[in-house]
Short mmCIF file of C-alpha atoms in Angstrom, two decimals:
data_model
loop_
_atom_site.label_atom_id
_atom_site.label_comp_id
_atom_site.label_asym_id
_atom_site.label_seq_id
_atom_site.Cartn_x
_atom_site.Cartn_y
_atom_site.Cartn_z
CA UNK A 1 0.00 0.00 0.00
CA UNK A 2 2.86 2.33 0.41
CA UNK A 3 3.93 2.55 -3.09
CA UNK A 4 0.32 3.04 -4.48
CA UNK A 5 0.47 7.03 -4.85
CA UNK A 6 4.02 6.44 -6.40
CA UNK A 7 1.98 3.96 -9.17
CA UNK A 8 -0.58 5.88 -9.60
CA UNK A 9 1.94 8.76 -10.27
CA UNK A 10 3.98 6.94 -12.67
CA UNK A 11 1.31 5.84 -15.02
CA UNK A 12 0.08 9.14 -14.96
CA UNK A 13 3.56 10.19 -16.13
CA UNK A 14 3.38 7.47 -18.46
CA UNK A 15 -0.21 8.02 -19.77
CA UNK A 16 1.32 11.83 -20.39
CA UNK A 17 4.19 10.89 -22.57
CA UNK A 18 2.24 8.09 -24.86
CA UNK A 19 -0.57 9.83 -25.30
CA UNK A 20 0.45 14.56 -25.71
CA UNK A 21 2.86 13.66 -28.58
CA UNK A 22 -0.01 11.13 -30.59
CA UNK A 23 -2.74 14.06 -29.95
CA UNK A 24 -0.34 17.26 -30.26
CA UNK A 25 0.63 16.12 -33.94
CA UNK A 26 -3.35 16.30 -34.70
CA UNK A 27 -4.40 19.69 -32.75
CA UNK A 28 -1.34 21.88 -32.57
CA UNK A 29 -0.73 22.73 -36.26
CA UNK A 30 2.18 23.63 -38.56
CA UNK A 31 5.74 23.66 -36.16
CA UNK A 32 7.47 27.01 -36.41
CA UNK A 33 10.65 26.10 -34.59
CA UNK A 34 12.50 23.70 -32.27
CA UNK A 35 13.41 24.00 -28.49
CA UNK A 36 15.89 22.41 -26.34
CA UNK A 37 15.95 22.95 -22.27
CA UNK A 38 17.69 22.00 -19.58
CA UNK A 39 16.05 22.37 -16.00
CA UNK A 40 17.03 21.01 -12.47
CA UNK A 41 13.73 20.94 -10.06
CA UNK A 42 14.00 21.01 -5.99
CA UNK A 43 11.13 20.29 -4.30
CA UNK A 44 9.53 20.05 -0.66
CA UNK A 45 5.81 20.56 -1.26
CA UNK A 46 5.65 23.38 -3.71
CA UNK A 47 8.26 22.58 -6.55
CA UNK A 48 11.07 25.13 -7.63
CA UNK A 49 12.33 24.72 -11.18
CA UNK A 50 15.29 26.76 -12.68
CA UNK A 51 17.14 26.38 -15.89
CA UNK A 52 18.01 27.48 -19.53
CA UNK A 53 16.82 27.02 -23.31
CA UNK A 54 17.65 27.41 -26.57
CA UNK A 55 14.82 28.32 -29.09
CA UNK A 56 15.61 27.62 -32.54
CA UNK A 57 13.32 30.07 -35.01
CA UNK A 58 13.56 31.67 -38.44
CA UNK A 59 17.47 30.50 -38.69
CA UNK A 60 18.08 32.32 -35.70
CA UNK A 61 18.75 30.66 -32.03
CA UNK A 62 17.20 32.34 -28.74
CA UNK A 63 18.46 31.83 -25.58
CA UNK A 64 16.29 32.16 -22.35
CA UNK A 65 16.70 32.00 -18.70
CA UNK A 66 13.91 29.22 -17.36
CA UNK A 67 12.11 29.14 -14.55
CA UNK A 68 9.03 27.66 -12.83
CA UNK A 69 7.35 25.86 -9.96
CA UNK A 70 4.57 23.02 -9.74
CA UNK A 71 1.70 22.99 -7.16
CA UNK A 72 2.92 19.22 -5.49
CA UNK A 73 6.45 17.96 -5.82
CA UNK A 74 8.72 16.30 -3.65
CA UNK A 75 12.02 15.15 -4.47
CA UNK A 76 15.05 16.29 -6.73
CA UNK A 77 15.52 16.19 -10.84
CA UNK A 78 17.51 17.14 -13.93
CA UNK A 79 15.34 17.49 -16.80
CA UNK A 80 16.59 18.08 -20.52
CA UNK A 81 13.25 18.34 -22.71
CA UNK A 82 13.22 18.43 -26.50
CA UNK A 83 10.35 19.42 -28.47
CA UNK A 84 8.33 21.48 -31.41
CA UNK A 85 7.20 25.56 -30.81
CA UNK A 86 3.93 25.85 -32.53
CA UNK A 87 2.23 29.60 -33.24
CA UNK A 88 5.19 31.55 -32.76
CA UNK A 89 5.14 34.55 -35.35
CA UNK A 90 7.58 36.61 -33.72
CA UNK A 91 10.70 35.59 -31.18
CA UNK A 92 9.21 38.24 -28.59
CA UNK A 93 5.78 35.78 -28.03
CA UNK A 94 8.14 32.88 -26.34
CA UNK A 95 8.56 35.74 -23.46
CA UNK A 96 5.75 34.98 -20.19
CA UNK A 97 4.94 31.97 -18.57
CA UNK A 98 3.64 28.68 -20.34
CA UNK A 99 0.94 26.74 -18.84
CA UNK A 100 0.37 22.94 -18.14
CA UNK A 101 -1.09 20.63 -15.49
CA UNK A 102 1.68 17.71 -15.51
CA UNK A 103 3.15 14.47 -13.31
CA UNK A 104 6.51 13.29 -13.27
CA UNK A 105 7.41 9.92 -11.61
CA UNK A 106 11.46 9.81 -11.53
CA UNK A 107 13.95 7.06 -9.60
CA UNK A 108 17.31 7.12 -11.51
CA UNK A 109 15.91 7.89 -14.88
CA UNK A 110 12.48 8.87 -16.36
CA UNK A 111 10.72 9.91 -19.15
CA UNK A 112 7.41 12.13 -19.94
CA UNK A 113 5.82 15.10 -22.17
CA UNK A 114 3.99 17.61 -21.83
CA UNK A 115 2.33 20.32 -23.73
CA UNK A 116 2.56 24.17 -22.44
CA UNK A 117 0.58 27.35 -24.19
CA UNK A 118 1.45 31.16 -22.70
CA UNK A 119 -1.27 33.78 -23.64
CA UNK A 120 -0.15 34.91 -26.81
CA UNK A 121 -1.34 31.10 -28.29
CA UNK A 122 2.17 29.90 -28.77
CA UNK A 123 2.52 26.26 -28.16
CA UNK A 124 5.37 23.81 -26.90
CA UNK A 125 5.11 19.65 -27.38
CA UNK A 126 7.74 18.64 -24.84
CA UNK A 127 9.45 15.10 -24.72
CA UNK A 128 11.65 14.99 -21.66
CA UNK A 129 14.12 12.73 -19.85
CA UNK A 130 14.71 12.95 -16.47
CA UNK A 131 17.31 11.97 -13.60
CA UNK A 132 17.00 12.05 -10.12
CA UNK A 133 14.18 11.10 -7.50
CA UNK A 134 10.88 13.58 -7.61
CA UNK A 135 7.91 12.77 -7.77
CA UNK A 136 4.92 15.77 -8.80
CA UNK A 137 1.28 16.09 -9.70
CA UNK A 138 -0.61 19.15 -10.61
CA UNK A 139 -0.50 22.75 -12.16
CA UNK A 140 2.71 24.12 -13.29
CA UNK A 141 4.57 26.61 -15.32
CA UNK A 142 7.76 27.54 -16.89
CA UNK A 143 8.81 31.19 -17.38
CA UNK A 144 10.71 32.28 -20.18
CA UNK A 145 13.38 35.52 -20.08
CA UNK A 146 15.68 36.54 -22.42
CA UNK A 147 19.48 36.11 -21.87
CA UNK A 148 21.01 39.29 -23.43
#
């Protein structure tokens, strides 16, 4: 009985992964560039996620400062996440905060995906591998900022 949160955590993580990439394809529309980040995540309660990423758009590459937080998280985790922009008509619309409720189940290495939107309709299709020992459920965000 002890380890039943952790499975129902882990297939949730699972059930994330499988199932945003086969359903983002349909919905999400013609890719306008490519993203790349690299996060670490502390958590005790209330998670705390800092990092960078590299936004690849019109020929060009972005780099912003990342970070974030999730409603329920405990546990520690290194996170590089690959993935498609959708929407984005201008480099100055990855600025804000991106949206998505989310699990991650992680002991020594992980996977899972997401998908984010901020309010100006852009779109990210995440694929991510993780390393470490967290565990989270809930509401979440990452923040993007320019690195000048």
């Amino acid at each position: 009985m002890r380890f039943t949160p952790f499975a129902v955590a882990a297939a949730l993580s699972a059930a994330t992964y499988f199932a945003a990439p086969a359903m983002a394809a349909d919905t999400l529309g013609t890719p306008s560039g490519s993203l790349t980040i690299k996060t670490k995540s502390a958590d005790l309660g209330v998670g705390y996620t800092w990092g960078d990423a590299r936004l690849t758009f019109n020929k060009k590459t972005y780099r912003y400062k990342v970070t974030g937080g999730q409603i329920a998280a405990v546990g520690f985790s290194e996170v590089v996440s690959k993935g498609t922009v959708y929407n984005l008509h201008n480099a100055a619309d990855m600025e804000g905060t991106f949206a998505a409720t989310s699990g991650e189940a992680t002991l020594g290495n992980g996977l899972g995906g997401a998908v984010l939107e901020n309010k100006h309709g852009v779109r990210l299709k995440l694929e991510s591998d993780a390393k470490g020992a967290r565990l989270s459920a809930g509401a979440g965000g990452l923040t993007f900022e320019p690195l000048k």
